[in-house]
């Protein structure tokens, strides 16, 4: 096998899947390098069809594993049925200069198997945010630049949603949404009547509520709302790189997938000012191999992408590839997911839900949208859940009394509706937040250990208090009772939306990537995962990464054709 | 030093493998080197009887997984070393309690056992480890039942592919 390709994509996750799909479809012989093992759709979902009672610990994670892996143990999604997709803290150490729970999935498909599939578009309120509010740098793109790519991604991925007509949350190419409950409708109405500018909509999600021809061609079928998505869906009812983009790229005949390939660095050629390839360490044999290509896409997941670039040192770039201004790894940010609110709704006692759905309600950002109205910058979106489940008998006493209390009656809808919301707050990228490489310590593959320092600031604290006040007010107006608020005080990272560090911008002096995601100072290297994000917004970011990746890949192909890179 | 403290001290003072002399019989409770509990057949049988006394499943037991193996798995895998030791100490105290009450577990009627247990729980100075043991066996027996195929399908109507979703049904 030749070691030369038209393109190399580093990282086979959510964004890398889109890079390879676009590059391969447009005829480029593409090498996809993934540090983890291959995970094949259906074949490698060992728990997908297990019943709850077939799990040895009924879903609970063993104590020893939790003790040894404190960061992932704090992640809500890390459970007995999908633990095998999570990177263990113990296996891939990193240095927390400040507490940071780094949640990773090292395998072909990346975290696209574990994700919660929430897919909201960004709007110009997000892309214009830094310029308007005077933080970070101005995004070099606007909504109109990305809108066609959002559409392209949405059609292929399959997004269930309603056209809500909100400027803060642009509509897309939607499959039918599921209807939400009467309590959702009630809350929606309360917002409409009493809180102008606030809305509750169906949270758009990457599920095939009504598969189209393009989805059937991918071999995917209708989502049947099993809601066991995190184990891998044998039906392909939700989008993942495993079930969708990577097999699609494979079908073109242009893809070479190499799992177990840890990309150590990108190799720079000072003669033409371009990257010439990558250096890979075979994860098992530790053999070092070099691959060359005309164009390189870095999609290793924000923090790993930063680390690969930092580790790509040369005489020309002593502080890392493209790091001519010393900003590589700085201005990293995340989402503030600390605030939760719960309540009960005593109304609608004669109503309940039958079956399950894979999403819930969503309250788009309403703070500081049209003007600055609070003493903190930006704002937050929120989930809105309302559910009611059948409750069995309260276990009472011992012996026959206990047995009869459990088996004497069938579970019924007796309790009230349970209401919950969780804040999804924007954080402001700061120079003091960073990802660096340690000068001394290395991992098992000889790569310098990654050091992470990200923290909340006063803006985040004020936002949390505002969320509690606003949601308490809205909940009270809706007649909800027993309202309790909770600041989880969780460290950064558990939002699993790390962004920035290789930010886009107009000016090469203050940013690393241009409007096409090319490194300003090494034009055949593209960064199209979370690392490219200039600011964080409030919406779940992966849809935007995918749209950015597709757009940049298309640009790269055109540029290659014109010999411009 | 009361009996509870005495038993506890034995547990704490011992190394990786300790032997507790039971009162209900002369069997021992043993710890493995990794701190996990290893019960011999007699103790496993005894634990089964306790579980059955707390939550009788006779008649449906073949439709429900074995509570003893579930309890042991959960105690050993999902508890801290301290909790495992607490469970063991509590087990010893339970045996003493039954002995004091002159209840031979083999003969004892479930209702007698529960009366003794409830009286012990209501004591002015409740025994922490005993309570831990009793509530662990009770809770895990309940969990074994309510997460069983029998309960999930017959009572919870669980289906891997759920019935079609309806957001607002009348109940
Ligand atoms: C529980 C959970 C819930 C989530 N919910 C949502 C949600 O609802 N909506 C949303 O938008 N996002 C969500 N996310 C986040 C989402 O999964 C990520 O934003 C997305 O996967 C990022 O895509 P990526 O391509 O940048 O990284 P990944 O998908 O992580 O892929 C990166 C890949 O690069 C590989 N790699 C890393 N380093 C190297 C190297 N040196 N050499 C070779 N390969 C390398 C990794 O092994 C990995 O396969 C969630 C994540 C989790 C875990």
Short mmCIF file of N, CA, C and O and ligand atoms in Angstrom, two decimals, chain A residues 10-16 33-36 75-77 86 103 105-112 114-119 261-264 299-302 304 308 447 495-497 529-530 540-543 545, ligand 1:
data_model
loop_
_atom_site.label_atom_id
_atom_site.label_comp_id
_atom_site.label_asym_id
_atom_site.label_seq_id
_atom_site.Cartn_x
_atom_site.Cartn_y
_atom_site.Cartn_z
N UNK A 10 -7.76 13.20 10.29
CA UNK A 10 -7.33 12.69 11.61
C UNK A 10 -8.53 12.67 12.54
O UNK A 10 -9.08 13.71 12.89
N UNK A 11 -8.96 11.47 12.93
CA UNK A 11 -10.09 11.35 13.86
C UNK A 11 -11.35 10.93 13.15
O UNK A 11 -11.84 11.64 12.27
N UNK A 12 -11.88 9.75 13.55
CA UNK A 12 -13.05 9.19 12.85
C UNK A 12 -14.33 9.39 13.66
O UNK A 12 -15.13 8.48 13.80
N UNK A 13 -14.50 10.58 14.23
CA UNK A 13 -15.71 10.83 15.02
C UNK A 13 -16.76 11.59 14.23
O UNK A 13 -16.86 11.49 13.00
N UNK A 14 -17.52 12.36 14.97
CA UNK A 14 -18.64 13.10 14.40
C UNK A 14 -18.21 14.02 13.25
O UNK A 14 -18.77 13.98 12.17
N UNK A 15 -17.20 14.84 13.50
CA UNK A 15 -16.80 15.80 12.47
C UNK A 15 -15.93 15.14 11.41
O UNK A 15 -16.08 15.42 10.22
N UNK A 16 -15.03 14.24 11.83
CA UNK A 16 -14.17 13.54 10.86
C UNK A 16 -15.00 12.73 9.88
O UNK A 16 -14.65 12.60 8.70
N UNK A 33 -7.49 8.31 9.74
CA UNK A 33 -6.67 7.77 10.82
C UNK A 33 -7.40 7.89 12.15
O UNK A 33 -7.85 8.99 12.51
N UNK A 34 -7.52 6.80 12.85
CA UNK A 34 -8.25 6.79 14.11
C UNK A 34 -7.41 6.08 15.16
O UNK A 34 -6.95 4.96 14.93
N UNK A 35 -7.26 6.71 16.31
CA UNK A 35 -6.39 6.12 17.33
C UNK A 35 -6.99 4.87 17.98
O UNK A 35 -6.28 3.99 18.44
N UNK A 36 -8.31 4.80 17.99
CA UNK A 36 -8.96 3.69 18.66
C UNK A 36 -9.26 2.52 17.74
O UNK A 36 -8.91 2.54 16.55
N UNK A 75 -20.06 11.30 34.81
CA UNK A 75 -20.86 11.58 33.60
C UNK A 75 -22.17 10.79 33.66
O UNK A 75 -22.15 9.57 33.86
N UNK A 76 -23.28 11.47 33.46
CA UNK A 76 -24.60 10.82 33.57
C UNK A 76 -24.73 9.64 32.61
O UNK A 76 -25.49 8.71 32.85
N UNK A 77 -23.99 9.71 31.52
CA UNK A 77 -24.21 8.72 30.46
C UNK A 77 -23.36 7.46 30.64
O UNK A 77 -23.53 6.49 29.89
N UNK A 86 -16.55 4.30 26.52
CA UNK A 86 -15.91 5.45 27.18
C UNK A 86 -14.42 5.19 27.41
O UNK A 86 -14.05 4.09 27.81
N UNK A 103 -14.48 13.77 28.95
CA UNK A 103 -15.24 12.59 28.53
C UNK A 103 -14.88 12.30 27.07
O UNK A 103 -15.11 13.14 26.19
N UNK A 105 -14.37 9.29 23.68
CA UNK A 105 -14.67 8.00 23.07
C UNK A 105 -13.63 7.76 21.99
O UNK A 105 -13.66 8.40 20.94
N UNK A 106 -12.67 6.88 22.27
CA UNK A 106 -11.60 6.62 21.31
C UNK A 106 -11.92 5.35 20.53
O UNK A 106 -11.58 4.24 20.94
N UNK A 107 -12.58 5.53 19.41
CA UNK A 107 -12.91 4.40 18.55
C UNK A 107 -13.40 4.97 17.22
O UNK A 107 -13.72 6.16 17.16
N UNK A 108 -13.45 4.14 16.22
CA UNK A 108 -14.03 4.60 14.96
C UNK A 108 -15.48 5.00 15.27
O UNK A 108 -16.24 4.21 15.81
N UNK A 109 -15.83 6.22 14.97
CA UNK A 109 -17.15 6.75 15.31
C UNK A 109 -17.07 7.78 16.43
O UNK A 109 -17.99 8.56 16.63
N UNK A 110 -15.96 7.76 17.17
CA UNK A 110 -15.75 8.76 18.23
C UNK A 110 -16.89 8.79 19.22
O UNK A 110 -17.38 7.75 19.66
N UNK A 111 -17.31 10.00 19.57
CA UNK A 111 -18.39 10.14 20.55
C UNK A 111 -19.76 10.14 19.89
O UNK A 111 -20.77 10.36 20.56
N UNK A 112 -19.80 9.91 18.57
CA UNK A 112 -21.10 10.01 17.89
C UNK A 112 -22.02 8.86 18.25
O UNK A 112 -23.19 8.87 17.88
N UNK A 114 -22.19 7.87 21.55
CA UNK A 114 -22.59 8.11 22.93
C UNK A 114 -23.44 9.37 23.10
O UNK A 114 -23.96 9.62 24.17
N UNK A 115 -23.55 10.15 22.05
CA UNK A 115 -24.12 11.49 22.23
C UNK A 115 -25.63 11.47 22.45
O UNK A 115 -26.29 10.46 22.22
N UNK A 116 -26.16 12.63 22.88
CA UNK A 116 -27.59 12.74 23.17
C UNK A 116 -28.40 13.24 21.97
O UNK A 116 -29.60 13.48 22.09
N UNK A 117 -27.75 13.46 20.85
CA UNK A 117 -28.37 13.67 19.55
C UNK A 117 -29.19 14.96 19.43
O UNK A 117 -30.08 15.09 18.60
N UNK A 118 -28.89 15.93 20.26
CA UNK A 118 -29.59 17.22 20.21
C UNK A 118 -28.92 18.08 19.14
O UNK A 118 -27.70 18.25 19.14
N UNK A 119 -29.72 18.59 18.24
CA UNK A 119 -29.15 19.25 17.06
C UNK A 119 -29.89 20.55 16.75
O UNK A 119 -30.84 20.55 15.97
N UNK A 261 -4.38 3.97 15.04
CA UNK A 261 -3.34 4.86 14.50
C UNK A 261 -3.35 6.18 15.26
O UNK A 261 -4.21 7.04 15.02
N UNK A 262 -2.40 6.31 16.16
CA UNK A 262 -2.32 7.54 16.96
C UNK A 262 -1.51 8.56 16.17
O UNK A 262 -0.32 8.35 15.91
N UNK A 263 -2.17 9.64 15.77
CA UNK A 263 -1.41 10.67 15.04
C UNK A 263 -0.58 11.45 16.06
O UNK A 263 -1.12 12.03 17.00
N UNK A 264 0.71 11.41 15.86
CA UNK A 264 1.63 12.06 16.80
C UNK A 264 1.82 13.52 16.44
O UNK A 264 1.84 14.39 17.28
N UNK A 299 -9.56 16.43 12.90
CA UNK A 299 -10.88 16.22 13.51
C UNK A 299 -10.77 15.29 14.71
O UNK A 299 -11.58 14.39 14.89
N UNK A 300 -9.76 15.53 15.52
CA UNK A 300 -9.49 14.59 16.62
C UNK A 300 -10.31 14.91 17.88
O UNK A 300 -10.11 14.28 18.92
N UNK A 301 -11.24 15.86 17.77
CA UNK A 301 -11.97 16.30 18.96
C UNK A 301 -11.17 17.44 19.56
O UNK A 301 -9.94 17.31 19.72
N UNK A 302 -11.82 18.54 19.92
CA UNK A 302 -11.12 19.81 20.18
C UNK A 302 -9.79 19.67 20.92
O UNK A 302 -8.75 20.13 20.44
N UNK A 304 -7.80 17.09 21.65
CA UNK A 304 -6.77 16.30 20.97
C UNK A 304 -6.27 16.99 19.70
O UNK A 304 -5.10 16.86 19.34
N UNK A 308 -2.36 17.75 19.00
CA UNK A 308 -1.61 17.32 17.80
C UNK A 308 -0.89 18.52 17.17
O UNK A 308 0.28 18.44 16.82
N UNK A 447 3.57 10.48 23.56
CA UNK A 447 3.02 11.82 23.32
C UNK A 447 3.03 12.59 24.64
O UNK A 447 2.65 12.04 25.68
N UNK A 495 -20.11 18.88 30.42
CA UNK A 495 -21.02 19.32 29.35
C UNK A 495 -20.64 18.61 28.04
O UNK A 495 -21.45 18.51 27.13
N UNK A 496 -19.39 18.16 27.95
CA UNK A 496 -18.85 17.44 26.80
C UNK A 496 -18.91 18.27 25.53
O UNK A 496 -19.08 17.74 24.43
N UNK A 497 -18.81 19.59 25.71
CA UNK A 497 -18.84 20.50 24.56
C UNK A 497 -17.61 21.38 24.56
O UNK A 497 -17.71 22.60 24.45
N UNK A 529 -13.27 20.67 13.75
CA UNK A 529 -14.02 20.15 14.90
C UNK A 529 -14.21 21.29 15.90
O UNK A 529 -14.02 22.47 15.55
N UNK A 530 -14.55 20.97 17.13
CA UNK A 530 -14.85 22.01 18.11
C UNK A 530 -13.72 22.99 18.34
O UNK A 530 -13.95 24.12 18.80
N UNK A 540 -26.32 23.02 21.43
CA UNK A 540 -25.41 21.86 21.33
C UNK A 540 -24.63 22.01 20.03
O UNK A 540 -25.22 22.26 18.98
N UNK A 541 -23.33 21.83 20.06
CA UNK A 541 -22.52 22.31 18.93
C UNK A 541 -22.29 21.34 17.78
O UNK A 541 -21.81 21.74 16.72
N UNK A 542 -22.58 20.05 17.94
CA UNK A 542 -22.09 19.08 16.95
C UNK A 542 -22.66 19.29 15.55
O UNK A 542 -21.97 19.07 14.55
N UNK A 543 -23.92 19.71 15.46
CA UNK A 543 -24.50 19.98 14.14
C UNK A 543 -23.66 21.04 13.43
O UNK A 543 -23.40 20.95 12.22
N UNK A 545 -20.45 21.71 14.00
CA UNK A 545 -19.15 21.13 13.59
C UNK A 545 -19.33 20.39 12.25
O UNK A 545 -18.47 20.47 11.37
C1 LIG C 1 -22.95 11.56 26.61
C2 LIG C 1 -22.76 12.58 25.52
C3 LIG C 1 -23.83 13.36 25.12
C4 LIG C 1 -23.66 14.31 24.11
N1 LIG C 1 -24.75 14.97 23.63
C5 LIG C 1 -24.62 15.84 22.62
C6 LIG C 1 -25.78 16.45 22.03
O1 LIG C 1 -26.91 16.16 22.40
N2 LIG C 1 -25.60 17.33 21.03
C7 LIG C 1 -24.36 17.68 20.59
O2 LIG C 1 -24.26 18.54 19.72
N3 LIG C 1 -23.24 17.09 21.10
C8 LIG C 1 -23.35 16.18 22.09
N4 LIG C 1 -22.24 15.55 22.60
C9 LIG C 1 -20.92 15.96 22.12
C10 LIG C 1 -20.57 15.31 20.81
O3 LIG C 1 -20.47 13.94 20.96
C11 LIG C 1 -19.26 15.90 20.33
O4 LIG C 1 -19.43 17.28 20.18
C12 LIG C 1 -18.81 15.34 19.00
O5 LIG C 1 -18.70 13.94 19.02
C13 LIG C 1 -17.49 15.96 18.63
O6 LIG C 1 -17.09 15.49 17.39
P1 LIG C 1 -15.55 15.39 17.04
O7 LIG C 1 -15.45 14.82 15.71
O8 LIG C 1 -14.94 16.70 17.31
O9 LIG C 1 -14.96 14.43 18.18
P2 LIG C 1 -15.22 12.88 18.43
O10 LIG C 1 -16.58 12.48 18.00
O11 LIG C 1 -14.84 12.64 19.83
O12 LIG C 1 -14.17 12.18 17.48
C14 LIG C 1 -12.78 12.42 17.60
C15 LIG C 1 -12.05 11.16 17.17
O13 LIG C 1 -10.66 11.46 17.04
C16 LIG C 1 -9.91 10.37 17.57
N5 LIG C 1 -8.57 10.85 17.96
C17 LIG C 1 -8.25 11.61 19.01
N6 LIG C 1 -6.93 11.83 19.05
C18 LIG C 1 -6.40 11.20 17.99
C19 LIG C 1 -5.07 11.05 17.49
N7 LIG C 1 -4.03 11.63 18.10
N8 LIG C 1 -4.88 10.30 16.39
C20 LIG C 1 -5.93 9.70 15.76
N9 LIG C 1 -7.20 9.82 16.20
C21 LIG C 1 -7.43 10.57 17.28
C22 LIG C 1 -10.75 9.89 18.73
O14 LIG C 1 -10.41 8.56 19.08
C23 LIG C 1 -12.16 10.03 18.18
O15 LIG C 1 -12.60 8.86 17.54
C24 LIG C 1 -22.37 14.55 23.57
C25 LIG C 1 -21.30 13.77 23.97
C26 LIG C 1 -21.48 12.76 24.93
C27 LIG C 1 -20.32 11.90 25.31
#
